[in-house]
Amino acid sequence: MPLSYPLSREVLFDTLPVASVAFELPENVELAATRGGEQLAAEAGERLWQGEVAIGRLTKAETGRPEVLVDLLRAPGRSFMAYDRTRARPLLDPTGAILGAATPSILALNGSDARELRLQGLPAGYVLSAGDYLSFAYGSSPVRQALHRIVDTAVTANGSGETPFFEVVPHIRPGAAVAAAVELNRPWCKAVLVFGTVTPMRGTRTIFDGLGFRFVQTLR
């Protein structure tokens, strides 16, 4: 049966034999410098998550699946769910056991500041830490996937499982809505391969390595 896009986490990011992964939110600005050394910056567009994946050393029998999955992504329009494998769950709940079957969602958005939100549906006393990720769907035609990191040092849910307002990066885009389901277990963004960045597998008759690629978030 043909695969559907975006490729799910279970199909791609969960299964790739990754040696290392980089995940970042670079600035998107146009710069000009004055004679005095001042940098004048203006936003050139949305800040989008980007990253790089390097596949580890494999035996010949292990190379086929990673190679064909990457080859699939080299066609225009083929997207996948990407997440930071170095921090796939909240810092203080690395296995997800504390969150359990809880179903967090957005409780409130700060109408005057697109950097803050509150969550509900968490276990009582649940703690989110600075650098933890969260994601949720927003908008329509198309539905997009937001991915954010928490700025506050610690965000603790009260006895009702509700958090206070806390800040995230990047800013919350228009279309985010109260009651939207929030993912804390492998929070993800929709991404596409950056064309021209794939490095091929190299090796001997028995051991292979070198396969890798860069990716960038897409809001389409």
XYZ file of N, CA, C and O in Angstrom, residues 30-200:
684
model
N 16.508 40.337 7.522
C 17.364 41.045 6.587
C 18.198 42.025 7.397
O 17.682 42.760 8.242
N 19.507 42.023 7.164
C 20.435 42.819 7.968
C 21.076 43.920 7.155
O 21.365 43.760 5.966
N 21.290 45.037 7.829
C 22.100 46.112 7.276
C 22.942 46.652 8.427
O 22.499 46.661 9.581
N 24.167 47.059 8.138
C 25.074 47.546 9.182
C 25.400 49.018 8.952
O 25.607 49.457 7.808
N 25.415 49.782 10.038
C 25.804 51.189 9.946
C 27.320 51.302 10.017
O 28.026 50.341 10.352
N 27.830 52.467 9.716
C 29.275 52.677 9.782
C 29.782 52.547 11.208
O 30.955 52.276 11.447
N 28.868 52.718 12.172
C 29.261 52.590 13.572
C 29.173 51.167 14.097
O 29.430 50.931 15.279
N 28.823 50.229 13.232
C 28.778 48.834 13.647
C 27.430 48.371 14.157
O 27.278 47.212 14.544
N 26.417 49.237 14.133
C 25.093 48.823 14.578
C 24.444 47.933 13.516
O 24.517 48.214 12.319
N 23.821 46.853 13.962
C 23.111 45.967 13.050
C 21.631 46.334 13.023
O 20.973 46.354 14.060
N 21.149 46.660 11.837
C 19.746 46.995 11.654
C 19.055 45.771 11.070
O 19.391 45.314 9.980
N 18.104 45.234 11.821
C 17.465 43.979 11.415
C 15.980 44.190 11.184
O 15.316 44.919 11.930
N 15.466 43.546 10.145
C 14.039 43.564 9.852
C 13.600 42.145 9.529
O 14.307 41.407 8.834
N 12.454 41.735 10.069
C 11.966 40.388 9.813
C 11.684 40.199 8.329
O 11.030 41.027 7.695
N 12.191 39.087 7.785
C 12.000 38.799 6.362
C 10.911 37.764 6.134
O 10.525 37.508 4.989
N 10.394 37.162 7.198
C 9.368 36.125 7.075
C 9.253 35.338 8.354
O 9.864 35.685 9.380
N 8.472 34.284 8.313
C 8.258 33.447 9.487
C 9.541 32.717 9.888
O 10.326 32.299 9.038
N 9.719 32.544 11.196
C 10.795 31.685 11.676
C 10.322 30.241 11.573
O 9.264 29.883 12.088
N 11.100 29.430 10.888
C 10.729 28.043 10.637
C 11.759 27.103 11.244
O 12.959 27.368 11.193
N 11.275 26.005 11.807
C 12.174 24.992 12.352
C 12.981 24.356 11.231
O 12.461 24.093 10.143
N 14.250 24.124 11.499
C 15.130 23.469 10.545
C 15.967 22.431 11.279
O 16.089 22.469 12.506
N 16.552 21.511 10.520
C 17.368 20.506 11.179
C 18.202 19.707 10.207
O 18.116 19.886 8.988
N 18.987 18.843 10.778
C 19.866 17.984 9.992
C 19.900 16.602 10.638
O 20.012 16.481 11.860
N 19.795 15.583 9.808
C 19.800 14.204 10.274
C 21.006 13.486 9.693
O 21.275 13.581 8.490
N 21.753 12.786 10.534
C 22.867 11.949 10.089
C 22.573 10.517 10.515
O 22.351 10.244 11.702
N 22.535 9.615 9.539
C 22.260 8.208 9.823
C 23.538 7.532 10.310
O 24.639 7.819 9.836
N 23.392 6.624 11.255
C 24.545 5.959 11.841
C 25.120 4.861 10.968
O 24.681 4.614 9.844
N 26.131 4.196 11.478
C 26.791 3.105 10.765
C 25.867 1.894 10.706
O 25.278 1.490 11.716
N 25.746 1.303 9.515
C 24.808 0.210 9.288
C 25.481 -0.957 8.589
O 26.474 -0.773 7.882
N 24.897 -2.111 8.774
C 25.302 -3.250 7.962
C 24.576 -3.181 6.627
O 23.608 -2.428 6.472
N 25.020 -3.966 5.667
C 24.393 -3.955 4.346
C 22.910 -4.270 4.434
O 22.075 -3.661 3.739
N 22.545 -5.197 5.309
C 21.147 -5.585 5.438
C 20.276 -4.473 6.020
O 19.058 -4.474 5.838
N 20.905 -3.504 6.708
C 20.146 -2.433 7.356
C 19.995 -1.189 6.488
O 19.251 -0.274 6.852
N 20.680 -1.118 5.369
C 20.720 0.122 4.593
C 19.478 0.378 3.757
O 19.129 1.524 3.488
N 18.797 -0.668 3.325
C 17.738 -0.511 2.337
C 16.613 0.407 2.751
O 16.247 1.340 2.026
N 16.029 0.161 3.916
C 14.867 0.945 4.341
C 15.195 2.433 4.512
O 14.471 3.287 3.987
N 16.264 2.816 5.252
C 16.581 4.239 5.351
C 16.822 4.894 3.995
O 16.383 6.024 3.748
N 17.518 4.214 3.105
C 17.814 4.796 1.797
C 16.549 5.051 0.989
O 16.391 6.113 0.390
N 15.625 4.108 0.974
C 14.427 4.303 0.157
C 13.494 5.336 0.772
O 12.825 6.088 0.053
N 13.451 5.438 2.104
C 12.627 6.466 2.727
C 13.142 7.857 2.370
O 12.356 8.761 2.054
N 14.452 8.036 2.430
C 15.025 9.335 2.049
C 14.778 9.598 0.561
O 14.439 10.714 0.170
N 14.918 8.578 -0.271
C 14.657 8.753 -1.703
C 13.212 9.179 -1.962
O 12.943 9.989 -2.850
N 12.273 8.635 -1.190
C 10.877 9.042 -1.339
C 10.703 10.539 -1.123
O 9.910 11.188 -1.813
N 11.446 11.085 -0.174
C 11.291 12.491 0.191
C 11.932 13.443 -0.813
O 11.757 14.654 -0.708
N 12.664 12.916 -1.776
C 13.355 13.769 -2.741
C 12.447 14.215 -3.881
O 12.898 14.887 -4.809
N 11.166 13.891 -3.794
C 10.186 14.369 -4.772
C 9.446 15.571 -4.182
O 9.131 15.588 -2.985
N 9.164 16.598 -4.980
C 8.461 17.787 -4.470
C 7.130 17.438 -3.823
O 6.401 16.558 -4.276
N 6.844 18.137 -2.719
C 5.557 17.986 -2.055
C 5.455 16.847 -1.068
O 4.404 16.671 -0.445
N 6.526 16.072 -0.904
C 6.465 14.943 0.020
C 6.997 15.359 1.392
O 8.181 15.611 1.555
N 6.112 15.434 2.343
C 6.438 15.960 3.664
C 6.457 14.851 4.703
O 6.075 13.711 4.439
N 6.893 15.211 5.905
C 6.974 14.244 7.003
C 6.875 14.967 8.327
O 7.040 16.188 8.409
N 6.582 14.210 9.365
C 6.512 14.745 10.725
C 7.904 14.691 11.342
O 8.483 13.610 11.467
N 8.432 15.850 11.726
C 9.768 15.925 12.310
C 9.674 16.389 13.765
O 8.887 17.276 14.086
N 10.484 15.784 14.609
C 10.546 16.220 16.003
C 11.979 16.097 16.499
O 12.822 15.428 15.890
N 12.263 16.763 17.608
C 13.608 16.755 18.177
C 13.799 15.484 18.997
O 13.279 15.365 20.103
N 14.533 14.534 18.440
C 14.709 13.249 19.125
C 15.561 13.372 20.378
O 15.575 12.463 21.208
N 16.269 14.490 20.556
C 17.054 14.679 21.770
C 16.189 15.127 22.942
O 16.620 15.094 24.090
N 14.949 15.575 22.652
C 14.034 16.005 23.713
C 12.605 15.699 23.272
O 11.791 16.590 23.060
N 12.326 14.429 23.156
C 11.050 13.993 22.586
C 9.881 14.161 23.546
O 8.724 14.171 23.115
N 10.161 14.290 24.835
C 9.117 14.459 25.841
C 9.580 15.479 26.871
O 10.754 15.847 26.897
N 8.685 15.944 27.743
C 9.087 16.911 28.761
C 10.271 16.424 29.594
O 10.402 15.229 29.878
N 11.117 17.359 29.975
C 12.349 17.036 30.689
C 12.107 16.196 31.933
O 12.852 15.255 32.215
N 11.056 16.519 32.696
C 10.792 15.822 33.950
C 9.854 14.628 33.784
O 9.452 14.015 34.778
N 9.531 14.305 32.541
C 8.697 13.132 32.252
C 9.240 12.449 30.996
O 8.558 12.349 29.975
N 10.485 11.966 31.054
C 11.170 11.519 29.835
C 10.563 10.289 29.173
O 10.805 10.045 27.991
N 9.774 9.507 29.899
C 9.132 8.341 29.300
C 7.658 8.588 28.976
O 7.025 7.759 28.314
N 7.118 9.700 29.463
C 5.701 9.972 29.282
C 4.807 9.262 30.269
O 3.581 9.358 30.185
N 5.395 8.572 31.244
C 4.603 7.792 32.187
C 3.744 8.674 33.087
O 2.630 8.297 33.462
N 4.241 9.851 33.458
C 3.475 10.738 34.336
C 2.283 11.322 33.581
O 1.171 11.393 34.109
N 2.502 11.715 32.346
C 1.405 12.240 31.528
C 0.357 11.161 31.300
O -0.848 11.425 31.340
N 0.824 9.935 31.083
C -0.096 8.816 30.938
C -1.116 9.044 29.832
O -0.776 9.454 28.725
N -2.377 8.819 30.166
C -3.457 8.948 29.190
C -4.090 10.336 29.188
O -5.133 10.536 28.555
N -3.474 11.283 29.876
C -4.014 12.652 29.908
C -4.048 13.234 28.507
O -3.207 12.921 27.662
N -5.010 14.105 28.262
C -5.181 14.713 26.939
C -5.178 16.233 27.082
O -6.242 16.861 27.110
N -3.988 16.833 27.165
C -3.923 18.284 27.333
C -4.449 19.036 26.119
O -4.428 18.525 24.993
N -4.912 20.245 26.370
C -5.396 21.112 25.304
C -5.174 22.566 25.712
O -4.801 22.855 26.853
N -5.397 23.467 24.770
C -5.225 24.892 25.053
C -6.403 25.385 25.882
O -7.567 25.234 25.486
N -6.115 25.962 27.031
C -7.150 26.532 27.901
C -7.434 27.975 27.527
O -8.590 28.413 27.511
N -6.374 28.749 27.244
C -6.554 30.161 26.933
C -5.358 30.664 26.142
O -4.243 30.144 26.273
N -5.607 31.677 25.337
C -4.568 32.389 24.596
C -4.581 33.835 25.048
O -5.656 34.401 25.305
N -3.413 34.422 25.165
C -3.311 35.817 25.578
C -3.622 36.706 24.375
O -2.822 36.815 23.449
N -4.791 37.313 24.372
C -5.221 38.105 23.227
C -4.359 39.305 22.940
O -4.342 39.800 21.812
N -3.608 39.775 23.950
C -2.771 40.963 23.750
C -1.309 40.615 23.515
O -0.501 41.502 23.253
N -0.960 39.339 23.614
C 0.433 38.930 23.457
C 0.470 37.548 22.812
O 0.068 36.564 23.413
N 0.956 37.487 21.577
C 0.951 36.227 20.819
C 2.056 35.286 21.255
O 2.382 34.349 20.527
N 2.618 35.494 22.438
C 3.680 34.621 22.934
C 3.225 33.748 24.092
O 3.995 32.916 24.577
N 1.989 33.929 24.572
C 1.574 33.251 25.799
C 0.301 32.428 25.610
O -0.601 32.797 24.857
N 0.245 31.311 26.335
C -0.950 30.481 26.371
C -1.019 29.733 27.685
O -0.040 29.683 28.432
N -2.194 29.146 27.956
C -2.388 28.275 29.109
C -2.850 26.920 28.612
O -3.519 26.817 27.578
N -2.518 25.862 29.368
C -2.956 24.517 29.038
C -3.902 23.994 30.107
O -3.876 24.434 31.256
N -4.717 23.013 29.712
C -5.600 22.298 30.630
C -5.504 20.806 30.329
O -4.907 20.389 29.337
N -6.064 19.987 31.212
C -6.082 18.551 30.981
C -4.808 17.829 31.365
O -4.614 16.662 30.979
N -3.925 18.476 32.111
C -2.689 17.842 32.573
C -2.914 17.155 33.918
O -3.843 17.510 34.657
N -2.085 16.178 34.281
C -2.163 15.640 35.641
C -1.887 16.741 36.663
O -1.097 17.655 36.410
N -2.533 16.686 37.790
C -2.312 17.676 38.844
C -0.834 17.729 39.212
O -0.195 16.695 39.412
N -0.280 18.941 39.273
C 1.113 19.120 39.644
C 2.111 18.849 38.537
O 3.325 18.879 38.778
N 1.645 18.559 37.347
C 2.548 18.253 36.225
C 3.422 19.471 35.933
O 2.945 20.608 35.904
N 4.720 19.217 35.705
C 5.674 20.316 35.527
C 6.266 20.280 34.118
O 6.780 19.251 33.661
N 6.191 21.414 33.445
C 6.863 21.632 32.171
C 8.054 22.542 32.420
O 7.982 23.459 33.235
N 9.147 22.280 31.709
C 10.393 22.999 31.941
C 10.781 23.832 30.726
O 10.323 23.588 29.598
N 11.666 24.791 30.956
C 12.197 25.583 29.859
C 12.847 24.662 28.836
O 13.630 23.780 29.183
N 12.497 24.850 27.572
C 13.047 24.025 26.516
C 12.170 22.865 26.110
O 12.413 22.245 25.066
N 11.145 22.542 26.905
C 10.210 21.497 26.505
C 9.448 21.944 25.257
O 9.157 23.131 25.074
N 9.094 20.976 24.425
C 8.335 21.253 23.209
C 6.854 20.947 23.422
O 6.480 20.099 24.234
N 6.019 21.621 22.642
C 4.607 21.265 22.524
C 4.159 21.599 21.111
O 4.719 22.466 20.449
N 3.151 20.860 20.635
C 2.645 21.131 19.290
C 1.136 20.982 19.269
O 0.543 20.304 20.118
N 0.511 21.630 18.284
C -0.940 21.554 18.124
C -1.309 21.987 16.704
O -0.553 22.699 16.030
N -2.465 21.529 16.252
C -2.956 21.903 14.932
C -3.676 23.249 15.026
O -4.288 23.573 16.048
N -3.599 24.023 13.951
C -4.283 25.314 13.929
C -4.663 25.670 12.496
O -4.100 25.163 11.530
N -5.623 26.576 12.381
C -6.017 27.068 11.066
C -6.851 26.054 10.292
O -7.206 24.981 10.775
N -7.167 26.419 9.058
C -7.937 25.549 8.172
C -7.595 25.888 6.731
O -7.201 27.023 6.418
N -7.737 24.900 5.873
C -7.510 25.071 4.424
C -6.186 25.757 4.097
O -6.165 26.823 3.464
N -5.038 25.208 4.473
C -4.887 23.896 5.104
C -4.798 23.993 6.622
O -4.551 25.065 7.176
N -4.998 22.859 7.281
C -4.693 22.754 8.703
C -3.180 22.668 8.846
O -2.526 21.898 8.152
N -2.609 23.487 9.715
C -1.162 23.515 9.916
C -0.817 22.958 11.290
O -1.692 22.794 12.143
N 0.465 22.687 11.490
C 0.928 22.145 12.764
C 1.941 23.101 13.382
O 2.997 23.365 12.798
N 1.601 23.646 14.553
C 2.503 24.551 15.271
C 3.426 23.743 16.171
O 3.012 22.759 16.780
N 4.671 24.172 16.265
C 5.644 23.574 17.182
C 6.308 24.695 17.963
O 6.832 25.645 17.362
N 6.277 24.596 19.283
C 6.808 25.651 20.146
C 7.693 25.058 21.239
O 7.567 23.876 21.578
N 8.565 25.917 21.797
C 9.339 25.564 22.988
C 8.973 26.519 24.113
O 8.707 27.714 23.887
N 8.985 25.989 25.319
C 8.617 26.770 26.495
C 9.796 27.617 26.959
O 10.930 27.138 27.022
N 9.509 28.875 27.277
C 10.534 29.819 27.725
C 10.657 29.826 29.250
O 11.768 29.890 29.785
N 9.544 29.744 29.955
C 9.552 29.851 31.409
C 10.360 28.718 32.050
O 10.359 27.584 31.562
N 11.016 29.032 33.161
C 11.857 28.044 33.850
C 11.067 26.820 34.273
O 11.514 25.678 34.099
N 9.878 27.033 34.838
C 9.022 25.918 35.246
C 7.569 26.361 35.158
O 7.224 27.478 35.552
N 6.735 25.478 34.619
C 5.294 25.730 34.505
C 4.595 24.555 35.178
O 4.697 23.418 34.719
N 3.879 24.836 36.278
C 3.286 23.759 37.075
C 1.767 23.811 36.984
O 1.153 24.860 37.233
N 1.153 22.682 36.645
C -0.297 22.594 36.601
C -0.862 22.577 38.023
O -0.281 21.975 38.927
N -1.996 23.225 38.204
C -2.629 23.239 39.527
C -3.399 21.930 39.759
O -3.302 20.990 38.955
N -4.160 21.877 40.846
C -4.874 20.658 41.168
C -5.914 20.257 40.144
O -6.344 19.102 40.106
N -6.328 21.213 39.310
C -7.295 20.926 38.252
C -6.619 20.624 36.925
O -7.300 20.455 35.904
N -5.282 20.562 36.927
C -4.551 20.264 35.701
C -4.401 21.432 34.761
O -4.122 21.241 33.570
N -4.548 22.657 35.294
C -4.458 23.860 34.471
C -3.183 24.629 34.793
O -2.795 24.746 35.964
N -2.536 25.152 33.773
C -1.318 25.930 33.987
C -1.634 27.419 33.998
O -2.674 27.843 33.479
N -0.742 28.225 34.560
C -0.836 29.663 34.344
C -0.392 29.992 32.914
O 0.047 29.108 32.169
N -0.503 31.255 32.527
C 0.038 31.660 31.238
C 1.551 31.469 31.251
O 2.224 31.723 32.242
N 2.100 30.992 30.122
C 3.546 30.884 29.982
C 3.929 31.246 28.551
O 3.124 31.164 27.627
N 5.189 31.626 28.401
C 5.684 32.115 27.106
C 6.288 30.972 26.293
O 6.893 30.044 26.847
N 6.130 31.065 24.975
C 6.711 30.085 24.067
C 7.407 30.805 22.916
O 7.161 31.978 22.643
N 8.298 30.069 22.250
C 8.877 30.514 20.985
C 8.640 29.425 19.951
O 8.637 28.241 20.295
N 8.408 29.778 18.671
C 8.211 31.142 18.172
C 6.861 31.689 18.615
O 6.157 31.037 19.388
N 6.484 32.864 18.110
C 5.195 33.437 18.482
C 4.057 32.543 17.985
O 4.222 31.749 17.057
N 2.910 32.672 18.612
C 1.740 31.867 18.251
C 1.068 32.504 17.044
O 0.671 33.673 17.082
N 0.951 31.743 15.974
C 0.434 32.294 14.724
C -1.092 32.387 14.748
O -1.767 31.625 15.453
N -1.661 33.289 13.940
C -3.122 33.387 13.843
C -3.734 32.051 13.442
O -3.186 31.321 12.618
N -4.864 31.739 14.040
C -5.534 30.471 13.765
C -5.507 29.517 14.932
O -6.304 28.576 14.994
N -4.582 29.738 15.887
C -4.561 28.918 17.095
C -5.865 29.131 17.857
O -6.377 30.250 17.934
N -6.416 28.060 18.421
C -7.741 28.158 19.036
C -7.783 27.457 20.379
O -7.115 26.437 20.598
N -8.574 28.016 21.281
C -8.839 27.381 22.568
C -9.456 26.004 22.328
O -10.237 25.812 21.388
N -9.082 25.043 23.150
C -9.542 23.651 23.124
C -8.792 22.788 22.111
O -9.031 21.578 22.041
N -7.855 23.365 21.356
C -7.053 22.547 20.443
C -6.219 21.550 21.239
O -5.601 21.905 22.247
N -6.191 20.303 20.790
C -5.404 19.269 21.465
C -3.924 19.587 21.358
O -3.439 20.013 20.305
N -3.193 19.378 22.446
C -1.763 19.687 22.516
C -0.971 18.397 22.693
O -1.308 17.568 23.555
N 0.074 18.238 21.903
C 0.929 17.053 21.995
C 2.200 17.394 22.770
O 2.896 18.355 22.440
N 2.489 16.599 23.786
C 3.724 16.715 24.556
C 4.620 15.497 24.345
O 5.784 15.520 24.728
N 4.076 14.462 23.749
C 4.811 13.240 23.437
C 5.235 13.293 21.976
O 4.411 13.193 21.074
N 6.513 13.527 21.747
C 7.084 13.696 20.417
C 6.401 14.826 19.638
O 5.927 14.623 18.527
N 6.311 16.024 20.213
C 5.691 17.153 19.514
C 6.401 17.383 18.181
O 7.624 17.340 18.108
N 5.636 17.687 17.137
C 6.213 17.664 15.803
C 5.786 18.860 14.971
O 4.813 19.552 15.282
N 6.548 19.066 13.908
C 6.159 20.026 12.877
C 6.169 19.290 11.540
O 6.830 18.262 11.382
N 5.429 19.815 10.596
C 5.436 19.268 9.239
C 6.660 19.823 8.521
O 6.908 21.029 8.527
N 7.447 18.945 7.911
C 8.716 19.354 7.308
C 8.875 18.735 5.927
O 8.212 17.756 5.581
N 9.773 19.334 5.172
C 10.159 18.795 3.865
C 11.679 18.764 3.794
O 12.379 19.529 4.476
N 12.174 17.891 2.954
C 13.611 17.780 2.733
C 14.110 19.022 1.998
O 13.430 19.547 1.105
N 15.277 19.525 2.373
C 15.909 20.625 1.632
C 16.645 20.008 0.445
O 17.608 19.249 0.630
N 16.181 20.299 -0.751
C 16.752 19.667 -1.934
C 18.229 20.032 -2.098
O 18.644 21.165 -1.843
N 19.004 19.045 -2.503
C 20.434 19.238 -2.694
C 21.266 18.966 -1.466
O 22.492 19.118 -1.512
N 20.616 18.570 -0.348
C 21.374 18.358 0.899
C 21.576 16.894 1.239
O 22.237 16.578 2.233
N 21.012 15.980 0.466
C 21.163 14.555 0.773
C 22.600 14.121 0.499
O 23.164 14.408 -0.558
N 23.193 13.452 1.480
C 24.508 12.837 1.282
C 24.309 11.332 1.176
O 23.550 10.745 1.941
N 24.946 10.681 0.217
C 24.672 9.262 -0.036
C 25.363 8.339 0.966
O 26.324 8.707 1.625
